[in-house]
Structures are given as C-alpha cells and as structure tokens.
Coordinates of C-alpha atoms in Angstrom, one line a residue:
M1 CA 0.6 74.8 72.9
N2 CA -0.7 78.4 73.1
K3 CA 1.4 81.5 72.8
N4 CA 1.5 82.4 76.5
T5 CA 2.7 78.9 77.4
K6 CA 5.5 79.2 74.9
I7 CA 6.5 82.6 76.3
W8 CA 6.8 81.2 79.8
L9 CA 8.6 78.1 78.6
N10 CA 11.1 80.3 76.7
Y11 CA 11.7 82.4 79.9
L12 CA 12.1 79.2 82.0
A13 CA 14.4 77.5 79.6
G14 CA 16.5 80.6 79.0
G15 CA 16.7 81.4 82.7
G16 CA 17.6 77.9 83.5
I17 CA 20.4 77.8 81.0
S18 CA 21.7 81.2 82.2
L19 CA 21.7 80.2 85.8
L20 CA 23.5 76.9 85.0
L21 CA 26.2 78.7 83.0
L22 CA 26.7 81.4 85.6
W23 CA 26.9 78.8 88.4
S24 CA 29.5 76.8 86.4
I25 CA 31.5 80.0 85.8
Y26 CA 31.4 80.9 89.5
L27 CA 32.5 77.5 90.6
Q28 CA 35.4 77.3 88.2
V29 CA 36.6 80.9 88.8
T30 CA 36.7 80.4 92.6
K31 CA 38.5 77.1 92.1
Q32 CA 41.1 78.6 89.8
M33 CA 41.6 81.6 92.0
A34 CA 42.4 79.3 94.9
G35 CA 45.2 77.9 92.8
I36 CA 47.0 81.3 92.6
D37 CA 48.9 82.6 95.5
A38 CA 47.0 85.7 96.8
A39 CA 50.3 87.4 97.5
A40 CA 51.0 87.5 93.7
W41 CA 48.3 90.1 93.3
K42 CA 50.0 92.4 95.8
H43 CA 53.3 92.6 93.8
T44 CA 52.1 93.8 90.5
G45 CA 53.3 96.6 88.2
P46 CA 51.5 99.9 87.6
I47 CA 47.7 99.5 87.4
V48 CA 47.7 101.3 84.0
Y49 CA 48.8 97.9 82.4
L50 CA 45.7 96.3 83.7
C51 CA 43.5 99.2 82.5
I52 CA 45.1 98.9 79.0
C53 CA 44.2 95.2 78.9
I54 CA 40.6 95.9 80.0
A55 CA 40.3 98.5 77.2
L56 CA 41.7 96.0 74.7
M57 CA 39.1 93.5 75.8
F58 CA 36.3 95.9 74.8
I59 CA 38.1 96.5 71.5
N60 CA 38.6 92.8 70.9
T61 CA 35.0 91.9 71.6
S62 CA 33.7 94.8 69.5
L63 CA 35.8 93.6 66.5
E64 CA 34.5 90.1 66.8
G65 CA 31.0 91.6 66.9
V66 CA 31.8 93.5 63.6
K67 CA 33.1 90.4 62.0
W68 CA 30.0 88.4 62.9
Y69 CA 27.8 91.3 61.8
L70 CA 29.4 91.3 58.4
L71 CA 28.9 87.5 58.1
T72 CA 25.3 87.5 59.3
N73 CA 24.3 90.3 57.0
S74 CA 25.3 88.0 54.1
V75 CA 22.3 85.9 55.3
E76 CA 19.8 88.5 56.4
Q77 CA 19.8 92.1 57.6
I78 CA 20.2 92.3 61.4
S79 CA 21.4 95.0 63.6
Y80 CA 25.0 95.2 65.0
R81 CA 23.4 95.0 68.5
R82 CA 21.7 91.7 67.8
A83 CA 24.8 90.3 66.1
F84 CA 27.0 91.3 69.1
S85 CA 24.5 89.8 71.5
S86 CA 24.5 86.5 69.7
Y87 CA 28.3 86.5 69.7
L88 CA 28.3 86.9 73.5
A89 CA 25.7 84.1 73.9
G90 CA 28.0 81.9 71.7
V91 CA 30.9 82.6 74.1
A92 CA 28.7 81.5 77.0
F93 CA 27.9 78.2 75.2
S94 CA 31.5 77.7 74.2
I95 CA 32.9 77.5 77.7
I96 CA 31.3 74.1 78.4
T97 CA 32.2 72.5 75.0
P98 CA 35.5 71.0 73.9
N99 CA 37.8 73.5 72.2
R100 CA 34.9 76.0 72.3
I101 CA 33.1 74.2 69.3
G102 CA 29.8 75.3 70.8
E103 CA 30.4 79.0 70.1
Y104 CA 29.0 79.3 66.6
P105 CA 26.1 76.9 67.3
G106 CA 25.3 79.1 70.3
R107 CA 25.3 82.2 68.1
I108 CA 23.0 80.6 65.6
L109 CA 20.7 79.3 68.3
Y110 CA 20.4 82.8 69.8
L111 CA 19.5 84.2 66.4
G112 CA 16.6 81.7 66.0
R113 CA 15.9 78.8 63.7
K114 CA 15.2 80.9 60.6
H115 CA 18.0 80.6 58.0
T116 CA 19.9 78.2 60.2
F117 CA 21.6 76.4 57.2
R118 CA 22.8 79.7 55.8
Y119 CA 24.1 80.8 59.2
I120 CA 26.1 77.5 59.3
N121 CA 27.6 78.5 55.9
V122 CA 28.9 81.9 57.1
S123 CA 30.0 80.4 60.4
I124 CA 32.3 78.0 58.5
L125 CA 34.0 81.0 56.9
G126 CA 34.4 82.7 60.3
I127 CA 35.8 79.5 61.8
I128 CA 38.4 79.0 59.0
A129 CA 39.5 82.6 59.2
Q130 CA 40.1 82.4 62.9
L131 CA 41.8 79.1 62.8
W132 CA 44.0 80.1 59.9
T133 CA 45.1 83.2 61.7
V134 CA 46.1 81.1 64.8
Y135 CA 48.0 78.7 62.5
I136 CA 49.8 81.6 60.7
F137 CA 51.1 83.1 63.9
G138 CA 51.6 79.7 65.4
M139 CA 53.9 78.8 62.5
A140 CA 56.0 81.9 63.2
G141 CA 56.2 80.9 66.8
L142 CA 57.2 77.3 65.9
I143 CA 59.9 78.6 63.5
Y144 CA 61.4 80.7 66.4
Y145 CA 61.1 77.7 68.8
N146 CA 62.8 75.3 66.4
I147 CA 65.7 77.7 65.9
N148 CA 66.3 78.4 69.6
F149 CA 65.1 75.2 71.2
P150 CA 65.4 72.4 68.6
A151 CA 63.7 69.2 69.3
P152 CA 62.2 66.4 67.1
I153 CA 58.7 67.0 68.3
A154 CA 59.0 70.7 67.5
K155 CA 60.1 69.9 63.9
I156 CA 57.1 67.6 63.5
A157 CA 54.8 70.2 64.9
L158 CA 56.2 72.8 62.4
G159 CA 55.7 70.5 59.5
L160 CA 52.1 69.8 60.4
C161 CA 51.5 73.5 61.0
I162 CA 52.8 74.4 57.5
L163 CA 50.5 71.7 56.0
A164 CA 47.5 73.0 58.0
N165 CA 48.3 76.5 56.7
I166 CA 48.3 75.3 53.1
L167 CA 45.0 73.5 53.6
A168 CA 43.4 76.5 55.3
A169 CA 44.5 78.8 52.5
L170 CA 43.0 76.4 49.9
F171 CA 39.7 76.1 51.9
Y172 CA 39.5 79.9 52.4
W173 CA 40.3 81.2 49.0
R174 CA 39.9 78.3 46.6
F175 CA 37.1 76.2 48.1
E176 CA 35.0 76.4 44.9
S177 CA 37.8 74.7 42.9
L178 CA 37.5 71.7 45.2
L179 CA 33.7 71.3 44.6
P180 CA 34.0 68.8 41.6
V181 CA 36.2 66.5 43.8
L182 CA 33.9 66.7 46.8
E183 CA 30.8 66.0 44.7
K184 CA 32.3 62.6 43.5
A185 CA 32.3 61.2 47.1
R186 CA 28.9 60.8 48.7
W187 CA 30.1 61.4 52.2
L188 CA 31.8 64.7 51.1
R189 CA 28.8 66.1 49.2
R190 CA 27.5 68.0 52.2
F191 CA 30.8 70.1 52.1
A192 CA 30.2 70.7 48.4
V193 CA 26.8 72.3 49.4
Y194 CA 28.6 74.5 51.9
G195 CA 31.1 75.5 49.2
K196 CA 28.3 76.6 46.9
L197 CA 26.8 78.8 49.6
L198 CA 30.2 80.3 50.4
N199 CA 30.5 81.4 46.8
R200 CA 27.8 84.0 47.6
I201 CA 30.2 85.9 49.9
T202 CA 32.3 88.5 48.1
T203 CA 36.1 88.5 48.1
G204 CA 36.1 91.9 49.7
K205 CA 34.1 90.5 52.6
E206 CA 36.4 87.5 52.9
I207 CA 39.4 89.8 53.1
M208 CA 37.7 92.0 55.7
V209 CA 36.9 88.9 57.9
L210 CA 40.5 87.7 57.7
V211 CA 41.9 91.1 58.5
I212 CA 39.7 91.4 61.6
S213 CA 40.8 87.9 62.7
I214 CA 44.4 88.9 62.4
V215 CA 43.9 92.2 64.2
R216 CA 42.0 90.4 67.0
F217 CA 44.9 87.8 67.4
T218 CA 47.4 90.7 67.6
I219 CA 45.3 92.3 70.3
F220 CA 44.9 89.4 72.6
T221 CA 48.6 88.5 72.1
A222 CA 49.4 92.1 73.1
Q223 CA 47.1 91.7 76.1
Y224 CA 49.0 88.6 77.2
L225 CA 52.4 90.4 77.0
I226 CA 51.0 93.4 78.9
L227 CA 49.6 91.1 81.7
L228 CA 53.0 89.4 81.9
K229 CA 54.7 92.7 82.3
W230 CA 52.1 93.7 84.9
M231 CA 52.9 90.6 86.9
N232 CA 56.6 91.4 86.6
V233 CA 57.5 88.7 84.2
T234 CA 60.3 90.0 82.0
V235 CA 60.3 88.8 78.4
P236 CA 61.8 90.6 75.3
P237 CA 58.8 92.1 73.3
A238 CA 59.5 90.3 69.9
T239 CA 60.4 87.0 71.6
G240 CA 57.4 87.3 73.9
F241 CA 55.0 87.9 71.0
L242 CA 56.3 84.8 69.2
M243 CA 56.1 82.7 72.3
A244 CA 52.6 84.0 73.1
A245 CA 51.5 83.2 69.5
L246 CA 52.9 79.7 70.0
F247 CA 51.0 79.4 73.3
F248 CA 47.7 80.3 71.6
W249 CA 48.4 77.8 68.8
V250 CA 49.1 75.0 71.3
M251 CA 45.8 75.8 73.1
A252 CA 44.0 75.6 69.7
V253 CA 45.3 72.1 68.9
I254 CA 45.0 70.6 72.4
P255 CA 41.6 69.2 73.2
S256 CA 40.2 71.0 76.2
I257 CA 37.0 72.6 77.6
A258 CA 37.3 76.4 78.0
L259 CA 35.7 76.5 81.5
T260 CA 38.3 74.0 82.9
E261 CA 41.2 74.6 80.6
L262 CA 43.1 77.0 82.8
G263 CA 45.1 74.2 84.3
V264 CA 46.2 73.2 80.8
R265 CA 46.9 76.8 79.9
G266 CA 49.0 77.2 83.0
E267 CA 51.1 74.1 82.2
V268 CA 51.7 75.2 78.6
S269 CA 52.6 78.8 79.5
L270 CA 55.1 77.6 82.2
F271 CA 56.7 75.2 79.7
L272 CA 57.1 77.9 77.1
F273 CA 58.1 80.9 79.3
Q274 CA 60.4 78.9 81.6
H275 CA 63.2 79.8 79.2
F276 CA 62.9 83.5 79.9
S277 CA 61.6 83.9 83.5
S278 CA 61.6 82.0 86.8
N279 CA 58.5 84.0 87.9
T280 CA 56.2 81.0 87.7
V281 CA 53.5 82.7 89.8
G282 CA 53.5 85.7 87.6
V283 CA 53.2 83.6 84.4
L284 CA 50.3 81.6 85.9
A285 CA 48.6 84.9 87.1
A286 CA 48.9 86.5 83.6
T287 CA 47.6 83.3 82.0
M288 CA 44.6 83.4 84.4
G289 CA 44.1 87.1 83.6
I290 CA 43.9 86.5 79.8
W291 CA 41.4 83.6 80.5
M292 CA 39.3 85.9 82.6
L293 CA 39.3 88.9 80.3
N294 CA 38.7 87.2 77.0
L295 CA 36.5 84.2 78.0
I296 CA 35.0 84.5 81.4
V297 CA 33.9 88.2 81.3
P298 CA 32.2 87.9 77.9
S299 CA 30.6 84.6 78.9
I300 CA 29.0 86.2 82.0
F301 CA 27.3 88.8 79.8
G302 CA 26.4 86.1 77.3
S303 CA 24.9 84.0 80.0
I304 CA 22.6 86.9 81.1
L305 CA 21.6 87.5 77.4
I306 CA 20.6 83.9 77.0
M307 CA 17.6 84.6 79.3
R308 CA 16.1 86.5 76.4
M309 CA 16.7 83.7 73.9
R310 CA 13.6 82.1 72.3
L311 CA 14.0 78.4 72.0
L312 CA 10.3 78.0 70.9
K313 CA 8.6 79.8 68.1
L314 CA 5.7 81.9 69.3
E315 CA 3.8 81.7 66.0

C-alpha cells in the first residue's frame, strides 16, 4: 500500500469515526433534552452561576491535560498541545464504552502505535489516581450518609469503599512491594511487568498526578453545586459537597455507558438529593448540565480532532 493511499485511508477512517461519534452525541443530547421540561430553563438563578461553571470546565479540562502531559513525558517528549488533543480524543472514545474505559485507549490510539506499552504503563497510574480520588471523597460521603440516613446497604457500601481505598493506596504507593507475589502466579505476571515500568516514575510526579486528580474532583463537585444553585435547588454547602461526592462515587461503581448514562445519573441524583429538596426538575437539569459540560462538550472537540488521527503508518 503506497503512502498516498494510506493518507486517504487515514482521512476516511478518522472522518468516519468522527462523524459517527458526533451523530451519536447529537442523537443522545436531543433525546435527553426532551426529557427535561423546557420551562425549567426559564426559572433559573443569575446567569453568572452558569458562566462560573463554564469557566471551571476550561480549568478542569486544562488540568487533566497537564496531568496527561506529565504522564506522557515519562514515556517520550511531546508538546502540551498534543497531549491535550489526545485527552480530548480519549473523552470522545469514552462516551461509547462502559464506565468510560475507552478513554485511555483512545488517548494512546491518538498518539500513535509507538511506545504503546509504555503509554499503557503511565495510563495505569493515571487511572488509579483518578479512581482513588473518587473513592476517598466517596468514603467521606458514605460516612455522612450512614450517620444521617443509616441503612444496611449503606454500611456494606462504606466497608467496601474503605477496603477499596486501602487497596488503591497500596497499588499507588507500594506496588513494587507486591511484585514478588505477582511474579509467583503466571496469570498475574503481566501486572508485575507493569509494576516494573511504574518504578520509573518519580515519587514527585506521583504526588503531582494525585494532587491534580484531587483538585479536578473538587472542581467538578463545585460545578455540580453551583449548577444546583443556578437551578434553584437549595442544599447546605458542606452537606451538598458530601452528597455530590457520593453521587460521583456511585456513578463510578455502577456499570454504565457515558453517552446513555444520563438516565442513571438522574435517578441517582434524585435519590440522594430528595432528602434536601423537592425541586426534582432542578436536580435533573443540574445533573444534565454537569454531564454536558464535563463530557459532551469535550467529546465534541475530541470527535473533531479524531479526523486528524493516523490509524495507519505512513512509512
């Protein structure tokens, strides 16, 4: 296959994937918009709340770009622009995969097939950092929920969450100490290889990646609370933060596809916030807003960037 043919095939494949993703996004957004009473958007608070959330969206995505830039530069030197573009492409891929598991493979695919195994290595660190952050804040939310709304299932969830936090901490900080155990079992040896690769990342970089993950979680939790206020849903700030943290934890553990998960998000948010507000339309609208800002908008830009992705090598 000559070079010109490969160029055209790359454009056709990238363009086809982009159009498919954009069409899927359009269909799902119009479907979800139809589920929200149009009158709800006419009874909102000051527009400044929405402007703050949009500004936080840019800060949030930029921080994830910085985190991915730090991780990718442990593999090879690439520009922040390219790292950020691959992040957006990953978001686009993630919306059609269960629990957004396609995000990091999408990022790696956008960057090309060179150093794929090493990119998988740093991706694991990024995934663990983000999940651990969700579980840390989720544990705080579960503690609050168990104190104020005790239930057997809530106690079980808290116990499992504590266990998950311990395991996440071990994997993040002490993975190398588990290598001898992993190497004894044949089916676990692949994880031992990943661990050896993770040893190349400095402790300072691990701390920075975790800090960025925590800051990002704080930002999109704040976004959710601001959107709730914009939709005239009254929730005490501290309580709202803990319940929002619990909401994001539940969404992380429930199997769902990002593009169609708004219905699940709506049910979870109504269940959690029914204790504080009867404004169900406002809760649903705020939930849709956070879905649009942090998933749909970045995925639209990512879908467009995929047009430039090279699936075939030109050499």
